[in-house]
PDB file of C-alpha atoms in Angstrom:
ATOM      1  CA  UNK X   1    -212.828 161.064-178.314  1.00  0.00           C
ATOM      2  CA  UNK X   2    -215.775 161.820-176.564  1.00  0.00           C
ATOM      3  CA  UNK X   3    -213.675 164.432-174.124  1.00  0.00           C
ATOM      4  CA  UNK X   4    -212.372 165.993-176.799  1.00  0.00           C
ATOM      5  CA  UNK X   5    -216.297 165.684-178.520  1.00  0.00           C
ATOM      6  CA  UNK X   6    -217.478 167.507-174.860  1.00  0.00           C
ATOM      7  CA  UNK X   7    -214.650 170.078-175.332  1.00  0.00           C
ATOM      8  CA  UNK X   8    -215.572 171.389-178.751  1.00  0.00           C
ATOM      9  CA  UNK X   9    -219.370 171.545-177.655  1.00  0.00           C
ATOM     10  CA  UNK X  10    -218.363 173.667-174.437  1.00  0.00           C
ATOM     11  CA  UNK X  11    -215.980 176.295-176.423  1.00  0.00           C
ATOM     12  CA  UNK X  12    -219.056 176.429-179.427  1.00  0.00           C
ATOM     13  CA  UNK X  13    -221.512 177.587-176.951  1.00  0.00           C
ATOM     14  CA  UNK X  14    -219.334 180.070-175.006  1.00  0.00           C
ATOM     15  CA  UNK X  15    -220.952 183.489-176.105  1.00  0.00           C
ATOM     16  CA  UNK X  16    -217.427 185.012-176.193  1.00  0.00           C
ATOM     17  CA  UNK X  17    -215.652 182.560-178.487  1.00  0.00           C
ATOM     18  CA  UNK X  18    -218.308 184.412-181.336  1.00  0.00           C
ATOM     19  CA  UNK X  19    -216.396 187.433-180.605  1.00  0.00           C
ATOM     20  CA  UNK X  20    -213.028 185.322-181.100  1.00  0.00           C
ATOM     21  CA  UNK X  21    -214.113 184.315-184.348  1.00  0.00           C
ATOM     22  CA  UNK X  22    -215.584 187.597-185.285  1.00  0.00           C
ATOM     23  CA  UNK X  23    -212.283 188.905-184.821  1.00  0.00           C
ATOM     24  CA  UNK X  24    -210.083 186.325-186.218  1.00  0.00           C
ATOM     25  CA  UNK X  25    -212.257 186.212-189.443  1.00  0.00           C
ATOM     26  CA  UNK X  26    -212.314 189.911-190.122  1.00  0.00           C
ATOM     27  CA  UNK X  27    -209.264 191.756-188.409  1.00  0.00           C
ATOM     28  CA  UNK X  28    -206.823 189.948-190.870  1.00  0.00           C
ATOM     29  CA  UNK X  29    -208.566 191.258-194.070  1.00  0.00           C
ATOM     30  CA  UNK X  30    -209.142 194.712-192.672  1.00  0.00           C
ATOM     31  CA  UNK X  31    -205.549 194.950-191.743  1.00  0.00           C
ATOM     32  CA  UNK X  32    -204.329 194.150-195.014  1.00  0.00           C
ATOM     33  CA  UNK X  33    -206.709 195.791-197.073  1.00  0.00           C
ATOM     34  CA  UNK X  34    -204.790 199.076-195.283  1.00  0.00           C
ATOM     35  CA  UNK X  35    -201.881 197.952-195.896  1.00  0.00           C
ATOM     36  CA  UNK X  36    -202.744 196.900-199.123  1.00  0.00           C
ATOM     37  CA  UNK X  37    -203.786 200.251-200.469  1.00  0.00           C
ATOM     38  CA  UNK X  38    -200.757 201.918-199.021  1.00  0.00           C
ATOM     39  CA  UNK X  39    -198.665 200.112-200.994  1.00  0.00           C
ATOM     40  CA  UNK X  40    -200.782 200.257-204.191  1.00  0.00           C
ATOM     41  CA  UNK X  41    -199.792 204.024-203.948  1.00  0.00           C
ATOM     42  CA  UNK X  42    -196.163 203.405-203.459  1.00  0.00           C
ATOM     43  CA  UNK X  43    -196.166 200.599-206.382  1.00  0.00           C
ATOM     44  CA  UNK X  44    -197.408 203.126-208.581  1.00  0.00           C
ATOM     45  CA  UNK X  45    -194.668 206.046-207.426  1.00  0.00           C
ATOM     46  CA  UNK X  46    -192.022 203.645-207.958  1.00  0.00           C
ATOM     47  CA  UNK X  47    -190.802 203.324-203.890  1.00  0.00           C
ATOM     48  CA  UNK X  48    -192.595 200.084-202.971  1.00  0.00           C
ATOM     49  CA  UNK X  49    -190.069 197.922-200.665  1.00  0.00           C
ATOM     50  CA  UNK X  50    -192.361 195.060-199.266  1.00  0.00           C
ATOM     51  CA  UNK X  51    -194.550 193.254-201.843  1.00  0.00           C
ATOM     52  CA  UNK X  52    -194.063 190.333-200.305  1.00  0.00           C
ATOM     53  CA  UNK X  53    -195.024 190.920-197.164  1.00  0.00           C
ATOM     54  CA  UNK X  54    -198.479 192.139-197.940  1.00  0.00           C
ATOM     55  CA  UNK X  55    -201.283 190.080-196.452  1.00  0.00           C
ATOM     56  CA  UNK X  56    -198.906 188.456-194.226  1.00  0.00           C
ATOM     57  CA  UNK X  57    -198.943 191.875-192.386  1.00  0.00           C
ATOM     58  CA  UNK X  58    -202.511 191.309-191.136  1.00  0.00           C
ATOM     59  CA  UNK X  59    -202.250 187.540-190.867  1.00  0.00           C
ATOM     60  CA  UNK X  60    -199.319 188.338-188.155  1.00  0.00           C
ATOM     61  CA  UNK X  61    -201.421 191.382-186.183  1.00  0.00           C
ATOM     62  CA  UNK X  62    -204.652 189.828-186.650  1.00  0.00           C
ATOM     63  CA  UNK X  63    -204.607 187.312-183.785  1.00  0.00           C
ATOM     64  CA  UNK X  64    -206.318 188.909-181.131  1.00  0.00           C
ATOM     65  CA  UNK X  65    -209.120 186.387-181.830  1.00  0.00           C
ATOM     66  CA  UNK X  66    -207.189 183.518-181.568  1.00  0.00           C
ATOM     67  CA  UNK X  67    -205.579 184.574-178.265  1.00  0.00           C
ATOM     68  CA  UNK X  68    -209.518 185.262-177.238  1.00  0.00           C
ATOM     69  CA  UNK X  69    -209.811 181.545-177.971  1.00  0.00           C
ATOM     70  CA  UNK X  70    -207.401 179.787-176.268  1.00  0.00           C
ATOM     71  CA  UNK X  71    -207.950 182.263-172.596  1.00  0.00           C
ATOM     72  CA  UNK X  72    -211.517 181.446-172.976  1.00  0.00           C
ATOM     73  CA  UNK X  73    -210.688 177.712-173.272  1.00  0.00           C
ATOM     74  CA  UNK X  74    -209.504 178.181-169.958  1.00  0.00           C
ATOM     75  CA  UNK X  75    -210.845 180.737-168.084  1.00  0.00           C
ATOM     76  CA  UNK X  76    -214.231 179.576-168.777  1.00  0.00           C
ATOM     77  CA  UNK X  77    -213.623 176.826-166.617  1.00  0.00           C
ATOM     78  CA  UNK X  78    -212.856 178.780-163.213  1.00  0.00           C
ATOM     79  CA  UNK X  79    -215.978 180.761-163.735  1.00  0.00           C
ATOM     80  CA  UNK X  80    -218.980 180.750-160.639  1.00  0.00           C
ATOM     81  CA  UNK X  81    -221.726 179.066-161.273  1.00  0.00           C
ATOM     82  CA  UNK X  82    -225.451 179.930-160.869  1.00  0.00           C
ATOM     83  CA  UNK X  83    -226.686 179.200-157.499  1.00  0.00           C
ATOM     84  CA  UNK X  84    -228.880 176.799-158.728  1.00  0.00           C
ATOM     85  CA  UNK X  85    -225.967 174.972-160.182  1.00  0.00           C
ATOM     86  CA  UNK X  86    -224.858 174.941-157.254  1.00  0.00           C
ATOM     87  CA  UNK X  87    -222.036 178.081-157.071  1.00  0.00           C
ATOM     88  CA  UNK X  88    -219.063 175.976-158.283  1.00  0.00           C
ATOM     89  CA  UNK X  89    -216.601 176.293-160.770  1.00  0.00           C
ATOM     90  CA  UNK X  90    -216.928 174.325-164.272  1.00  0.00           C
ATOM     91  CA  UNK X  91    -214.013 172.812-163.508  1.00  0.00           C
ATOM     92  CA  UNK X  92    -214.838 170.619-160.879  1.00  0.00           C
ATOM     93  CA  UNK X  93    -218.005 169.270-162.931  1.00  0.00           C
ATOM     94  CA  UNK X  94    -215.479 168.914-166.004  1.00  0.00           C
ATOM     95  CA  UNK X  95    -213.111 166.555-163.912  1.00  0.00           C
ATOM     96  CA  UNK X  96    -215.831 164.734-161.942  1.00  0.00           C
ATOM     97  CA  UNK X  97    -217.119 163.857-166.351  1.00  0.00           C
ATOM     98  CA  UNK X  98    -213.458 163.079-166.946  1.00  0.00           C
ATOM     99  CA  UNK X  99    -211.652 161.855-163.729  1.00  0.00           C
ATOM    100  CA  UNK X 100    -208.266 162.082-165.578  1.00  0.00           C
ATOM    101  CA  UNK X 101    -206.306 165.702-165.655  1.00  0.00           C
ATOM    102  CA  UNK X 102    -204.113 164.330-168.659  1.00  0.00           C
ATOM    103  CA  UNK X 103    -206.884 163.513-170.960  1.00  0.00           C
ATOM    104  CA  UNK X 104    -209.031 166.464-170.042  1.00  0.00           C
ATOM    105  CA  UNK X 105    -206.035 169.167-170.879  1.00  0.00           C
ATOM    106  CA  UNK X 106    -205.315 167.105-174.257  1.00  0.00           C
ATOM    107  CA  UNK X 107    -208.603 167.048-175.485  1.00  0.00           C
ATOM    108  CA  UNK X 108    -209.158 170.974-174.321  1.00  0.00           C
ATOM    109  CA  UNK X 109    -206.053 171.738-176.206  1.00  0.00           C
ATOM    110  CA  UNK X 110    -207.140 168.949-179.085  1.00  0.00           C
ATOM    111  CA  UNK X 111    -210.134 170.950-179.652  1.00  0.00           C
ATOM    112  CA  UNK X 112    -208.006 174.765-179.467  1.00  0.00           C
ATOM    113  CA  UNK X 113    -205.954 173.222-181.965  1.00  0.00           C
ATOM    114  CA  UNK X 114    -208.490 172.291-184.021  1.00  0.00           C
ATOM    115  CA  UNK X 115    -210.390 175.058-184.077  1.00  0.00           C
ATOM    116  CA  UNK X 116    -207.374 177.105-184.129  1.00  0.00           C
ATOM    117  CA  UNK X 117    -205.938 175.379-187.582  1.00  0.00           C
ATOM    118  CA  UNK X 118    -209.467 176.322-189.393  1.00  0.00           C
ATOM    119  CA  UNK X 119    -209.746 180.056-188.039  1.00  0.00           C
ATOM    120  CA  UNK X 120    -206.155 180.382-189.414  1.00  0.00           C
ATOM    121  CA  UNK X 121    -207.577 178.569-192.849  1.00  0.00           C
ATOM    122  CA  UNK X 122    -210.506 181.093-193.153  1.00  0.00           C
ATOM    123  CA  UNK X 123    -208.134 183.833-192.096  1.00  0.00           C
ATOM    124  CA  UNK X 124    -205.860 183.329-195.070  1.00  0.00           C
ATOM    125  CA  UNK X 125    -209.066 183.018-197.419  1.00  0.00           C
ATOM    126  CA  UNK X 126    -210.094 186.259-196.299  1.00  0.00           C
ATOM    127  CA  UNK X 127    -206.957 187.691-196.517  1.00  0.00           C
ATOM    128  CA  UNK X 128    -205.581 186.388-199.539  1.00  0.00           C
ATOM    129  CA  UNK X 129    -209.197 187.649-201.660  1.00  0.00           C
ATOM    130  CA  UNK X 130    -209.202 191.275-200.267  1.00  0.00           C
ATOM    131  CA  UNK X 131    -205.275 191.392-200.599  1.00  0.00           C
ATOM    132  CA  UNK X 132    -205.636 190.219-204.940  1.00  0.00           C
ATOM    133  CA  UNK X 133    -208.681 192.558-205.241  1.00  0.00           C
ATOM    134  CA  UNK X 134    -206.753 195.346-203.987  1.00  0.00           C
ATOM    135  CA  UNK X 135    -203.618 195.326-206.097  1.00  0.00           C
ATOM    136  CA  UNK X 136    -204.761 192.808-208.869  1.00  0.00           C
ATOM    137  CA  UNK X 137    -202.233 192.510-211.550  1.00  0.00           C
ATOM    138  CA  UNK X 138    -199.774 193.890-208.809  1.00  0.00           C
ATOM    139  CA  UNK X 139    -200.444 191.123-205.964  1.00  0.00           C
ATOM    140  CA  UNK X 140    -197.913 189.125-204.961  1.00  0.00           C
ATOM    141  CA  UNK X 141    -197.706 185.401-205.100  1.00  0.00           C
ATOM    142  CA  UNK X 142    -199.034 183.678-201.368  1.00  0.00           C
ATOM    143  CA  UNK X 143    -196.578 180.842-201.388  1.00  0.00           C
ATOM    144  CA  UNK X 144    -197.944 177.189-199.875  1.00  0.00           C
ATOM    145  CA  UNK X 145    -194.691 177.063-197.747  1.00  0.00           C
ATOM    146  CA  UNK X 146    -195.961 180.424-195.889  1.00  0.00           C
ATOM    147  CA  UNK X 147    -199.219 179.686-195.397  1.00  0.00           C
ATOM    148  CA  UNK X 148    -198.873 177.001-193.584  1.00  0.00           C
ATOM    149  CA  UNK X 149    -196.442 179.052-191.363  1.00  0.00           C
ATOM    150  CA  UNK X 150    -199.393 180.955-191.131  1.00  0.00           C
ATOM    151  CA  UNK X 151    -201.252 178.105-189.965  1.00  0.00           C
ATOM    152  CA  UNK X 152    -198.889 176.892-187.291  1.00  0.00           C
ATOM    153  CA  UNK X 153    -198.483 180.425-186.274  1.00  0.00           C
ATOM    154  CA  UNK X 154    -202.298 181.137-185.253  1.00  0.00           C
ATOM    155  CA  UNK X 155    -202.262 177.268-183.805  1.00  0.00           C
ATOM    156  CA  UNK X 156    -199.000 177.954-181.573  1.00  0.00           C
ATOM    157  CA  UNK X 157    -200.515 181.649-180.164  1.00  0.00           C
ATOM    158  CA  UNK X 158    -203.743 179.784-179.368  1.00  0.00           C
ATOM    159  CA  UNK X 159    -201.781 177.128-177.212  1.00  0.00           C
ATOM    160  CA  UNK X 160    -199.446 179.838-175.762  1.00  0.00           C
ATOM    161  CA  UNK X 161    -202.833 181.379-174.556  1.00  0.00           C
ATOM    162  CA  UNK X 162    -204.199 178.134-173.334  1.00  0.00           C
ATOM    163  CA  UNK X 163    -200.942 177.547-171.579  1.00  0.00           C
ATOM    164  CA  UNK X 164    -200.607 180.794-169.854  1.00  0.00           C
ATOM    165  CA  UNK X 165    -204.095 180.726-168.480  1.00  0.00           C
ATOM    166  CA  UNK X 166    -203.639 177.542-166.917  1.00  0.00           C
ATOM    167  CA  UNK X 167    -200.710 179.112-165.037  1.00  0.00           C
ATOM    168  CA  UNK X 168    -202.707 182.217-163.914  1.00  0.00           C
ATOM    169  CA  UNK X 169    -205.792 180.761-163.453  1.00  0.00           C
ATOM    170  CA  UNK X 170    -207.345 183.805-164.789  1.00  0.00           C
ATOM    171  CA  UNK X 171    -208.169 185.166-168.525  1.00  0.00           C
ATOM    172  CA  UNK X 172    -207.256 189.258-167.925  1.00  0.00           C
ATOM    173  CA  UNK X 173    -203.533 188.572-167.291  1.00  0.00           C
ATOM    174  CA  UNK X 174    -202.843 186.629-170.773  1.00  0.00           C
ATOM    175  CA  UNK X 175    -205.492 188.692-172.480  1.00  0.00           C
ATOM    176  CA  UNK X 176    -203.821 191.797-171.505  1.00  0.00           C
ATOM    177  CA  UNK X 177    -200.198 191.095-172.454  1.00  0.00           C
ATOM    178  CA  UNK X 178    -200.765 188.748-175.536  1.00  0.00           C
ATOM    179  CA  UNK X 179    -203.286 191.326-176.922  1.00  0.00           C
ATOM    180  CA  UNK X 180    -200.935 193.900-176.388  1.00  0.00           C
ATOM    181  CA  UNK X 181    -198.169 192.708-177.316  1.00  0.00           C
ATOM    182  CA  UNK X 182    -199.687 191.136-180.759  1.00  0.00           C
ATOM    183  CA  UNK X 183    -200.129 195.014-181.638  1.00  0.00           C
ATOM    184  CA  UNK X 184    -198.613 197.183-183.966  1.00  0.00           C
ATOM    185  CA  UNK X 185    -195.173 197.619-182.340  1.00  0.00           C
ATOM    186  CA  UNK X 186    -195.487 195.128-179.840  1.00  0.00           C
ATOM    187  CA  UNK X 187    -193.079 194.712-176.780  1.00  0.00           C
ATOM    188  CA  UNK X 188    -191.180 191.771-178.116  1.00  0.00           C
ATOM    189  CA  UNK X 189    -190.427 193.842-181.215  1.00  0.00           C
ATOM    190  CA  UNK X 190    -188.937 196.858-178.583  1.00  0.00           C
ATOM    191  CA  UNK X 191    -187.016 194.478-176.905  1.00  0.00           C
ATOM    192  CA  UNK X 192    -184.905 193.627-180.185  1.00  0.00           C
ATOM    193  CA  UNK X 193    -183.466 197.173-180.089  1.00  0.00           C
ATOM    194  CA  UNK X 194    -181.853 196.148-176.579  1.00  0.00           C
ATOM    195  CA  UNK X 195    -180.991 192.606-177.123  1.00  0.00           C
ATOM    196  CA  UNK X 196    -180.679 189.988-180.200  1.00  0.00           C
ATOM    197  CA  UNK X 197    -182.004 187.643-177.810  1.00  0.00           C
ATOM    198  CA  UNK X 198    -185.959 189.055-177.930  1.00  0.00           C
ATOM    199  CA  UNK X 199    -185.458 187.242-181.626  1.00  0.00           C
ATOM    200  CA  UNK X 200    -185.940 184.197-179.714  1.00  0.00           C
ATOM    201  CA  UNK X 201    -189.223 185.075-178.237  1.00  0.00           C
ATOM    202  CA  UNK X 202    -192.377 183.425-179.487  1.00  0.00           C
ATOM    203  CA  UNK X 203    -194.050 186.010-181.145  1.00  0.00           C
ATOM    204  CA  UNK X 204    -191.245 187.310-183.314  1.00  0.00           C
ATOM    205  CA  UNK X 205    -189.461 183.604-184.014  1.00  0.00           C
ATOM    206  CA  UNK X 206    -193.077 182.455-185.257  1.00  0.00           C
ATOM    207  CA  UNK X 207    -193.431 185.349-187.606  1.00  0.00           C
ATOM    208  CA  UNK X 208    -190.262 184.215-189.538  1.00  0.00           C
ATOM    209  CA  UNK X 209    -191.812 181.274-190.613  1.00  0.00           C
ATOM    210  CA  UNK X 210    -194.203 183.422-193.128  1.00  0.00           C
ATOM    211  CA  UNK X 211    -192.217 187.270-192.970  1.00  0.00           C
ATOM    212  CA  UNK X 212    -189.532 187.611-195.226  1.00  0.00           C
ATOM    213  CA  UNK X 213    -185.970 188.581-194.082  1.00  0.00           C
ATOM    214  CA  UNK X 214    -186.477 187.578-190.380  1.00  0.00           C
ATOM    215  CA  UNK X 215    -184.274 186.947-188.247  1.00  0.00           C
ATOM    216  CA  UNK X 216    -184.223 183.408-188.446  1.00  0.00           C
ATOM    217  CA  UNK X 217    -185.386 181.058-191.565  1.00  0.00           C
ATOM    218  CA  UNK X 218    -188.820 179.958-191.757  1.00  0.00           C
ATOM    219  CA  UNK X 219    -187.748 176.307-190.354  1.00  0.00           C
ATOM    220  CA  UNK X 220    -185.448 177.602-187.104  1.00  0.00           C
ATOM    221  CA  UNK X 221    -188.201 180.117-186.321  1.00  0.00           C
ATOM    222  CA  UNK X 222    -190.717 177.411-186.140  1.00  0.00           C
ATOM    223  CA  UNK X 223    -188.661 175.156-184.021  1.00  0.00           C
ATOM    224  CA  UNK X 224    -187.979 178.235-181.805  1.00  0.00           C
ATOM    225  CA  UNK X 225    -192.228 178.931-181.198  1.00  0.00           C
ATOM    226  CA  UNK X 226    -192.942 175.026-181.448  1.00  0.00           C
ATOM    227  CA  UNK X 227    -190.082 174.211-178.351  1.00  0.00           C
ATOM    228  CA  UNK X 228    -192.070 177.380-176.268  1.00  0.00           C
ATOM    229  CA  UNK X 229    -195.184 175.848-176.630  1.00  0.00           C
ATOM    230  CA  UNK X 230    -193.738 172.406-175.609  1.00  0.00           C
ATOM    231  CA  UNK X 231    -192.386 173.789-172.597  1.00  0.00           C
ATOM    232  CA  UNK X 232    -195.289 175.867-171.540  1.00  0.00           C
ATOM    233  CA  UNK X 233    -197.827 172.970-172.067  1.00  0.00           C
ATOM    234  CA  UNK X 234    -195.591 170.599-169.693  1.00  0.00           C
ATOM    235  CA  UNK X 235    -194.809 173.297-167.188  1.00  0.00           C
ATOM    236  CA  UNK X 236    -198.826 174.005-166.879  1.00  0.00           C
ATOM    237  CA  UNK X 237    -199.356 170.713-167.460  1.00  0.00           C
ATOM    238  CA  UNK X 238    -197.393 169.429-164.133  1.00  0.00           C
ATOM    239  CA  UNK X 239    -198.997 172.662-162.193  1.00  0.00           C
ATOM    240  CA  UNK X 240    -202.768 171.677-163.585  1.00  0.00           C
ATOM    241  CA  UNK X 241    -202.105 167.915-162.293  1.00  0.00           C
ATOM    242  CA  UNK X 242    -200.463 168.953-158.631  1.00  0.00           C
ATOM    243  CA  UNK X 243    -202.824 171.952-158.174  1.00  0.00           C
ATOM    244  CA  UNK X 244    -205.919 172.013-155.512  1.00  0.00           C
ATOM    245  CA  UNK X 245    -208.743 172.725-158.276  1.00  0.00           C
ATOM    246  CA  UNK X 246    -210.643 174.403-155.380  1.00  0.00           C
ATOM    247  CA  UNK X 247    -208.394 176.703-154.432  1.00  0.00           C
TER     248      UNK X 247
END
């Protein structure tokens, strides 16, 4: 407990994990409040085709923050130090406070996760309001079941961050691709149109848990996203515990 106590306190007083929640709390409600008045205007012509889907829109492209979150949980740690701290990395002070790699990655990830869970809870809240005040008697209805895919989607992306950028070592690699492809028409997305099997990718199997018509149903899609994060988190987990922290 007091790890994961230590972990919290470091991510609160990074200066860029403001910018993760800046993001997280304000890109989801912007997004759909777009979206939101586009369809208002195709409601009232008579063409609207995805009711349901509004609000989740933004929920699913609005997690650049969260990806912000889970690099910096990371990469913070393989930053130089001051000279008079010595010129190390945080990371060797961090495992000379807690001398075992296990516990220090679970209560790093513990506190993502945690963080992660209420982002995604203030995300929704956010959402949800600007999404009714926008089409009022024509919003539709959030269901519980989708909002707590919502949930475990913004928790999963967080840890897929975390994971990667225990692999690289290095917060511009997963920043670039995860930011990237969390955009409008995202890679994964482009992929689709050349195989069935890009359904199976994180990104897009997560999304099925709140998107309607996906690919796969809300409970297969979050088995899919739940066994990559799994695998990533062992994988980086065994290359964390073998690897030369100096190097």
């Amino acid at each position: 407990m007091r790890a994961f106590n230590a972990e919290l306190s470091k991510l609160f007083s990074l200066p860029g994990i403001w910018l993760a929640f800046l993001i997280g709390t304000f890109a989801p409600p912007a997004i759909a409040a777009l979206d939101s008045m586009a369809e208002k205007k195709d409601i009232i012509a008579g063409v609207s085709t995805r009711l349901s889907e509004v609000g989740f829109i933004g929920l699913a492209l609005g997690v650049q923050g969260i990806i912000i979150l889970g690099v910096l949980a990371v990469s913070s740690e393989y930053l130089t130090e001051s000279s008079e701290s010595g010129g190390g990395n945080q990371i060797t002070t961090s495992l000379t406070a807690v001398s075992s790699r296990l516990h220090f990655l679970l209560a790093k990830a513990g506190a993502v996760t945690v963080i992660s869970i209420l982002l995604s809870i203030v995300a929704i809240l956010t959402t949800v309001s600007v999404t009714n005040l926008i089409l009022g008697e024509y919003a539709p209805v959030f269901e519980t079941s989708k909002l707590i895919g919502v949930v475990c989607y913004w928790t999963f992306t967080a840890l897929l961050a975390f994971g990667i950028t225990i692999l690289t070592k290095n917060g511009i690699i997963p920043l670039a691709v995860l930011i990237i492809n969390s955009s409008v028409v995202t890679v994964s997305y482009l992929l689709t149109k050349v195989t069935k099997l890009a359904f199976y990718l994180p990104d897009l199997a997560g999304s099925d848990m709140f998107i309607s018509d996906g690919f796969h149903t809300p409970f297969t899609g979050s088995l899919i996203m739940f066994a990559w994060v799994a695998v990533l988190l062992i994988v980086a987990g065994i290359v964390f515990h073998r690897r030369d922290v100096a190097s």
